[in-house]
């Protein structure tokens, strides 16, 4: 008998996989994390720049390949379109553990932030100004639609995945945009920013300290690549000072950038998109809006209206925590007991935040999460704060990115036809946004170094 189910019914079925499928996905993620962490860091030189491939890159590539080859695999190992969409929803929830780690880092860094000075605080305006002024118009002129919001409201690091996932869902057009920005920055970002920073430094139109401040874009690898080339064009006696400035700027971006992007950059970018797209979008015959939604629909509504419940969130947290445990042990050689203690703290916090979010249903979940974790991360504020901070400090920051990027890789697999059609356009947009954040912060810093 021929099925008469509607596309909506079919989509709903694909985003609520059976328990066996969920277990397959969990096992696949943990296997990929173990393989990626075993491969480790691979680096090679291209011209003046160095490409650094972290385990998270291998995890993303392996997961995407696994998802793409679903039809050729045995049923027990198959991660098809339905599970790939579900992986995107797990990513939304799993990223909350990453925010908790970041929140503890922010709380502990507040004393350093206070010493950083006004120039470093105002650099966030430069980051936002640069990405929006350069990245968004270019995206619209190329015919990119709502993907442009996810790709240009910031440079798309881990915290920005959280923001877009919470606001729109990772299976949305905005989710595709921020994932494309993240992937481009992860694979090409360090090399691109090194070449750009070296070229700008060679012009000698900016104070080296301004360039060093601009190098603090919120990514450790990109900052290191940029400051290396900037030092090559600056007086040798300034090297230590420039590294210190770049490190402080990078810390400031990591600390304030998340909040700034959440409460300012994203709303402004969305507002500008609505007003600029009708004007600039007409110049391109390509329309990314014609590509349609992700397979099995987009995620924000699905994640909030019953198809993705507490048990699914719990699975997401267990999946990411398991990946962190593997990476922290294999790559960073932290004893399992210490890693496990830190993860128990993280899981306890995410459960506490979930309870508070249910009690304060009108307050955005992400706002509660950020507030709670930042407060808990301030040394000595509460009787148990220092013990919690010490436990979470044992969890390496990058250990969280490998399971997160594994889920992202599975999520990307279902959208490969769309990414293929976006092709070079989304890469151009992503690199333009990265250039904008560097140049914008440098320009702001120059006012303080005159």
mmCIF file of C-alpha atoms in Angstrom, residues 115-373:
data_model
loop_
_atom_site.group_PDB
_atom_site.id
_atom_site.type_symbol
_atom_site.label_atom_id
_atom_site.label_comp_id
_atom_site.label_asym_id
_atom_site.label_seq_id
_atom_site.Cartn_x
_atom_site.Cartn_y
_atom_site.Cartn_z
ATOM 1 C CA UNK A 115 43.752 45.266 34.060
ATOM 2 C CA UNK A 116 43.381 45.183 30.280
ATOM 3 C CA UNK A 117 42.306 48.781 29.826
ATOM 4 C CA UNK A 118 39.785 50.621 27.693
ATOM 5 C CA UNK A 119 41.491 49.926 24.390
ATOM 6 C CA UNK A 120 40.935 46.198 24.770
ATOM 7 C CA UNK A 121 37.337 46.712 25.835
ATOM 8 C CA UNK A 122 36.527 48.891 22.836
ATOM 9 C CA UNK A 123 38.104 46.392 20.462
ATOM 10 C CA UNK A 124 34.841 44.422 20.545
ATOM 11 C CA UNK A 125 33.227 47.312 18.683
ATOM 12 C CA UNK A 126 35.965 46.935 16.090
ATOM 13 C CA UNK A 127 35.341 43.216 15.720
ATOM 14 C CA UNK A 128 31.620 43.791 15.202
ATOM 15 C CA UNK A 129 32.071 46.804 12.949
ATOM 16 C CA UNK A 130 34.552 44.986 10.731
ATOM 17 C CA UNK A 131 32.561 41.797 10.207
ATOM 18 C CA UNK A 132 29.304 43.646 9.511
ATOM 19 C CA UNK A 133 30.766 46.354 7.263
ATOM 20 C CA UNK A 134 32.807 43.936 5.147
ATOM 21 C CA UNK A 135 31.276 40.489 5.525
ATOM 22 C CA UNK A 136 27.528 41.156 5.379
ATOM 23 C CA UNK A 137 27.469 43.339 2.234
ATOM 24 C CA UNK A 138 29.757 40.905 0.382
ATOM 25 C CA UNK A 139 27.485 38.010 1.335
ATOM 26 C CA UNK A 140 24.379 39.828 0.099
ATOM 27 C CA UNK A 141 26.046 40.895 -3.152
ATOM 28 C CA UNK A 142 26.906 37.225 -3.771
ATOM 29 C CA UNK A 143 23.278 36.222 -3.266
ATOM 30 C CA UNK A 144 23.717 34.515 0.118
ATOM 31 C CA UNK A 145 20.535 34.813 2.188
ATOM 32 C CA UNK A 146 19.994 33.967 5.879
ATOM 33 C CA UNK A 147 23.258 31.991 5.932
ATOM 34 C CA UNK A 148 24.879 35.432 5.884
ATOM 35 C CA UNK A 149 23.606 36.201 9.386
ATOM 36 C CA UNK A 150 25.274 33.120 10.876
ATOM 37 C CA UNK A 151 28.476 33.683 8.905
ATOM 38 C CA UNK A 152 28.997 37.409 9.513
ATOM 39 C CA UNK A 153 27.716 38.354 12.971
ATOM 40 C CA UNK A 154 31.105 37.169 14.290
ATOM 41 C CA UNK A 155 34.042 35.038 13.181
ATOM 42 C CA UNK A 156 32.169 31.885 14.153
ATOM 43 C CA UNK A 157 34.115 30.267 16.968
ATOM 44 C CA UNK A 158 32.697 27.744 19.434
ATOM 45 C CA UNK A 159 30.700 30.257 21.471
ATOM 46 C CA UNK A 160 29.057 31.564 18.317
ATOM 47 C CA UNK A 161 27.872 28.051 17.453
ATOM 48 C CA UNK A 162 26.116 28.049 20.816
ATOM 49 C CA UNK A 163 24.445 31.403 20.174
ATOM 50 C CA UNK A 164 23.132 30.429 16.734
ATOM 51 C CA UNK A 165 22.129 26.958 17.921
ATOM 52 C CA UNK A 166 20.084 28.427 20.766
ATOM 53 C CA UNK A 167 18.487 31.165 18.650
ATOM 54 C CA UNK A 168 17.829 29.408 15.335
ATOM 55 C CA UNK A 169 18.928 25.760 15.633
ATOM 56 C CA UNK A 170 21.918 24.245 13.866
ATOM 57 C CA UNK A 171 19.682 22.807 11.125
ATOM 58 C CA UNK A 172 18.630 26.301 10.010
ATOM 59 C CA UNK A 173 20.092 28.519 7.291
ATOM 60 C CA UNK A 174 21.775 30.574 10.018
ATOM 61 C CA UNK A 175 23.170 27.314 11.442
ATOM 62 C CA UNK A 176 24.631 26.432 8.034
ATOM 63 C CA UNK A 177 26.210 29.873 7.884
ATOM 64 C CA UNK A 178 27.928 29.711 11.257
ATOM 65 C CA UNK A 179 29.084 26.127 10.576
ATOM 66 C CA UNK A 180 30.577 27.219 7.253
ATOM 67 C CA UNK A 181 32.324 30.101 9.030
ATOM 68 C CA UNK A 182 33.589 27.745 11.723
ATOM 69 C CA UNK A 183 34.884 25.162 9.256
ATOM 70 C CA UNK A 184 36.544 27.772 7.043
ATOM 71 C CA UNK A 185 38.173 29.429 10.043
ATOM 72 C CA UNK A 186 39.323 26.096 11.471
ATOM 73 C CA UNK A 187 40.889 24.874 8.236
ATOM 74 C CA UNK A 188 42.066 28.125 6.604
ATOM 75 C CA UNK A 189 41.804 30.758 9.333
ATOM 76 C CA UNK A 190 45.342 30.643 10.722
ATOM 77 C CA UNK A 191 46.954 30.681 7.277
ATOM 78 C CA UNK A 192 44.671 33.441 5.994
ATOM 79 C CA UNK A 193 45.093 35.718 9.012
ATOM 80 C CA UNK A 194 48.861 35.199 8.942
ATOM 81 C CA UNK A 195 49.038 36.314 5.303
ATOM 82 C CA UNK A 196 46.690 39.252 5.894
ATOM 83 C CA UNK A 197 48.423 40.433 9.078
ATOM 84 C CA UNK A 198 51.842 40.140 7.429
ATOM 85 C CA UNK A 199 50.722 42.161 4.420
ATOM 86 C CA UNK A 200 49.109 44.903 6.528
ATOM 87 C CA UNK A 201 52.132 45.048 8.851
ATOM 88 C CA UNK A 202 54.442 45.417 5.848
ATOM 89 C CA UNK A 203 52.620 48.634 4.889
ATOM 90 C CA UNK A 204 53.726 50.250 8.191
ATOM 91 C CA UNK A 205 50.562 52.362 8.412
ATOM 92 C CA UNK A 206 49.534 51.055 11.845
ATOM 93 C CA UNK A 207 51.290 51.061 15.175
ATOM 94 C CA UNK A 208 52.562 47.492 15.823
ATOM 95 C CA UNK A 209 50.660 47.515 19.123
ATOM 96 C CA UNK A 210 47.434 48.171 17.237
ATOM 97 C CA UNK A 211 48.153 45.239 14.944
ATOM 98 C CA UNK A 212 48.903 43.037 17.959
ATOM 99 C CA UNK A 213 45.577 44.007 19.489
ATOM 100 C CA UNK A 214 43.817 43.247 16.225
ATOM 101 C CA UNK A 215 45.424 39.800 16.226
ATOM 102 C CA UNK A 216 43.387 38.840 19.304
ATOM 103 C CA UNK A 217 40.377 37.653 17.317
ATOM 104 C CA UNK A 218 39.301 35.054 19.874
ATOM 105 C CA UNK A 219 41.071 32.047 18.339
ATOM 106 C CA UNK A 220 44.362 30.903 19.848
ATOM 107 C CA UNK A 221 45.721 29.452 16.603
ATOM 108 C CA UNK A 222 44.739 32.503 14.552
ATOM 109 C CA UNK A 223 46.201 34.855 17.165
ATOM 110 C CA UNK A 224 49.484 32.945 17.231
ATOM 111 C CA UNK A 225 49.708 32.903 13.429
ATOM 112 C CA UNK A 226 48.982 36.629 13.153
ATOM 113 C CA UNK A 227 51.354 37.800 15.889
ATOM 114 C CA UNK A 228 54.146 35.691 14.398
ATOM 115 C CA UNK A 229 54.029 37.575 11.105
ATOM 116 C CA UNK A 230 53.442 40.943 12.821
ATOM 117 C CA UNK A 231 56.599 40.435 14.889
ATOM 118 C CA UNK A 232 58.472 39.704 11.681
ATOM 119 C CA UNK A 233 57.703 43.244 10.467
ATOM 120 C CA UNK A 234 58.252 44.988 13.823
ATOM 121 C CA UNK A 235 61.350 45.957 15.846
ATOM 122 C CA UNK A 236 62.753 42.883 17.622
ATOM 123 C CA UNK A 237 62.749 44.640 20.991
ATOM 124 C CA UNK A 238 58.923 44.917 20.789
ATOM 125 C CA UNK A 239 58.335 41.177 20.379
ATOM 126 C CA UNK A 240 57.532 40.382 24.003
ATOM 127 C CA UNK A 241 55.295 43.439 24.374
ATOM 128 C CA UNK A 242 53.362 42.593 21.200
ATOM 129 C CA UNK A 243 52.827 38.989 22.279
ATOM 130 C CA UNK A 244 51.535 40.179 25.660
ATOM 131 C CA UNK A 245 49.143 42.654 23.999
ATOM 132 C CA UNK A 246 47.872 40.022 21.551
ATOM 133 C CA UNK A 247 47.332 37.513 24.368
ATOM 134 C CA UNK A 248 45.426 40.072 26.448
ATOM 135 C CA UNK A 249 43.314 41.013 23.418
ATOM 136 C CA UNK A 250 42.567 37.377 22.687
ATOM 137 C CA UNK A 251 41.557 36.846 26.307
ATOM 138 C CA UNK A 252 39.316 39.906 26.187
ATOM 139 C CA UNK A 253 37.644 38.681 23.017
ATOM 140 C CA UNK A 254 37.077 35.261 24.562
ATOM 141 C CA UNK A 255 35.682 36.844 27.728
ATOM 142 C CA UNK A 256 33.558 39.698 26.380
ATOM 143 C CA UNK A 257 33.114 38.559 22.801
ATOM 144 C CA UNK A 258 30.527 35.908 23.661
ATOM 145 C CA UNK A 259 28.349 38.372 25.571
ATOM 146 C CA UNK A 260 28.837 41.076 22.955
ATOM 147 C CA UNK A 261 27.875 38.726 20.129
ATOM 148 C CA UNK A 262 24.841 37.438 22.024
ATOM 149 C CA UNK A 263 23.363 40.777 23.034
ATOM 150 C CA UNK A 264 24.627 43.138 20.331
ATOM 151 C CA UNK A 265 26.268 41.654 17.234
ATOM 152 C CA UNK A 266 23.630 39.077 16.327
ATOM 153 C CA UNK A 267 20.593 41.363 16.814
ATOM 154 C CA UNK A 268 22.300 44.142 14.841
ATOM 155 C CA UNK A 269 23.347 41.755 12.064
ATOM 156 C CA UNK A 270 19.815 40.363 11.729
ATOM 157 C CA UNK A 271 18.383 43.900 11.706
ATOM 158 C CA UNK A 272 20.833 45.018 9.012
ATOM 159 C CA UNK A 273 20.141 41.916 6.941
ATOM 160 C CA UNK A 274 16.417 42.711 6.804
ATOM 161 C CA UNK A 275 17.169 46.204 5.509
ATOM 162 C CA UNK A 276 20.151 45.582 3.217
ATOM 163 C CA UNK A 277 19.106 42.321 1.564
ATOM 164 C CA UNK A 278 16.306 43.842 -0.569
ATOM 165 C CA UNK A 279 18.813 46.406 -1.884
ATOM 166 C CA UNK A 280 22.029 44.389 -2.334
ATOM 167 C CA UNK A 281 20.489 40.983 -2.987
ATOM 168 C CA UNK A 282 19.176 42.063 -6.379
ATOM 169 C CA UNK A 283 22.719 42.286 -7.808
ATOM 170 C CA UNK A 284 23.207 38.498 -7.845
ATOM 171 C CA UNK A 285 21.314 35.917 -9.871
ATOM 172 C CA UNK A 286 22.309 33.284 -7.282
ATOM 173 C CA UNK A 287 19.859 32.994 -4.382
ATOM 174 C CA UNK A 288 20.824 30.711 -1.517
ATOM 175 C CA UNK A 289 17.252 30.983 -0.263
ATOM 176 C CA UNK A 290 16.211 28.851 -3.247
ATOM 177 C CA UNK A 291 18.288 25.931 -1.979
ATOM 178 C CA UNK A 292 15.575 24.974 0.509
ATOM 179 C CA UNK A 293 15.841 23.897 4.149
ATOM 180 C CA UNK A 294 18.082 21.212 5.547
ATOM 181 C CA UNK A 295 16.994 17.629 5.046
ATOM 182 C CA UNK A 296 14.231 16.832 7.543
ATOM 183 C CA UNK A 297 13.574 20.466 8.258
ATOM 184 C CA UNK A 298 15.203 23.143 10.357
ATOM 185 C CA UNK A 299 15.916 22.755 13.977
ATOM 186 C CA UNK A 300 14.923 25.653 16.199
ATOM 187 C CA UNK A 301 11.238 24.893 16.273
ATOM 188 C CA UNK A 302 11.742 21.144 16.461
ATOM 189 C CA UNK A 303 14.018 21.441 19.432
ATOM 190 C CA UNK A 304 11.515 23.496 21.384
ATOM 191 C CA UNK A 305 8.160 21.869 20.626
ATOM 192 C CA UNK A 306 8.362 18.360 21.971
ATOM 193 C CA UNK A 307 10.308 16.296 19.445
ATOM 194 C CA UNK A 308 13.533 16.917 21.354
ATOM 195 C CA UNK A 309 13.011 16.359 25.067
ATOM 196 C CA UNK A 310 15.001 16.111 28.277
ATOM 197 C CA UNK A 311 16.126 12.542 27.536
ATOM 198 C CA UNK A 312 17.608 13.766 24.255
ATOM 199 C CA UNK A 313 19.404 16.614 26.033
ATOM 200 C CA UNK A 314 20.747 14.105 28.522
ATOM 201 C CA UNK A 315 22.059 11.961 25.667
ATOM 202 C CA UNK A 316 23.748 15.039 24.170
ATOM 203 C CA UNK A 317 25.468 15.848 27.465
ATOM 204 C CA UNK A 318 26.599 12.250 27.934
ATOM 205 C CA UNK A 319 27.917 12.142 24.359
ATOM 206 C CA UNK A 320 29.965 15.329 24.692
ATOM 207 C CA UNK A 321 31.142 14.411 28.206
ATOM 208 C CA UNK A 322 32.275 10.998 26.940
ATOM 209 C CA UNK A 323 34.199 12.664 24.119
ATOM 210 C CA UNK A 324 35.839 15.089 26.548
ATOM 211 C CA UNK A 325 36.858 12.202 28.796
ATOM 212 C CA UNK A 326 38.509 10.431 25.844
ATOM 213 C CA UNK A 327 40.316 13.523 24.553
ATOM 214 C CA UNK A 328 41.408 14.728 27.971
ATOM 215 C CA UNK A 329 42.933 11.323 28.682
ATOM 216 C CA UNK A 330 44.484 10.508 25.291
ATOM 217 C CA UNK A 331 45.825 13.906 24.248
ATOM 218 C CA UNK A 332 46.280 15.865 27.469
ATOM 219 C CA UNK A 333 47.217 12.884 29.704
ATOM 220 C CA UNK A 334 44.888 13.888 32.531
ATOM 221 C CA UNK A 335 44.039 10.925 34.807
ATOM 222 C CA UNK A 336 40.536 9.561 34.299
ATOM 223 C CA UNK A 337 39.546 10.251 37.910
ATOM 224 C CA UNK A 338 40.445 13.946 37.633
ATOM 225 C CA UNK A 339 38.685 14.289 34.260
ATOM 226 C CA UNK A 340 35.644 12.474 35.632
ATOM 227 C CA UNK A 341 35.441 14.782 38.650
ATOM 228 C CA UNK A 342 35.535 17.860 36.442
ATOM 229 C CA UNK A 343 32.865 16.430 34.168
ATOM 230 C CA UNK A 344 30.620 15.645 37.130
ATOM 231 C CA UNK A 345 30.824 19.328 38.081
ATOM 232 C CA UNK A 346 29.981 20.374 34.517
ATOM 233 C CA UNK A 347 27.055 17.957 34.337
ATOM 234 C CA UNK A 348 25.761 19.114 37.719
ATOM 235 C CA UNK A 349 25.827 22.728 36.509
ATOM 236 C CA UNK A 350 24.017 21.953 33.254
ATOM 237 C CA UNK A 351 21.305 20.090 35.214
ATOM 238 C CA UNK A 352 20.982 23.040 37.600
ATOM 239 C CA UNK A 353 20.636 25.422 34.670
ATOM 240 C CA UNK A 354 18.023 23.159 33.079
ATOM 241 C CA UNK A 355 15.938 23.268 36.271
ATOM 242 C CA UNK A 356 16.281 27.064 36.507
ATOM 243 C CA UNK A 357 15.324 27.421 32.838
ATOM 244 C CA UNK A 358 12.116 25.482 33.457
ATOM 245 C CA UNK A 359 11.290 27.648 36.480
ATOM 246 C CA UNK A 360 12.175 30.864 34.626
ATOM 247 C CA UNK A 361 10.635 29.913 31.295
ATOM 248 C CA UNK A 362 10.460 33.514 30.064
ATOM 249 C CA UNK A 363 14.207 34.065 30.507
ATOM 250 C CA UNK A 364 16.393 32.834 27.599
ATOM 251 C CA UNK A 365 18.150 29.584 28.467
ATOM 252 C CA UNK A 366 21.505 30.850 27.247
ATOM 253 C CA UNK A 367 21.281 33.924 29.499
ATOM 254 C CA UNK A 368 20.693 31.751 32.586
ATOM 255 C CA UNK A 369 23.576 29.488 31.590
ATOM 256 C CA UNK A 370 26.021 32.349 31.090
ATOM 257 C CA UNK A 371 25.035 34.060 34.343
ATOM 258 C CA UNK A 372 25.238 30.908 36.485
ATOM 259 C CA UNK A 373 28.551 29.650 35.105
#
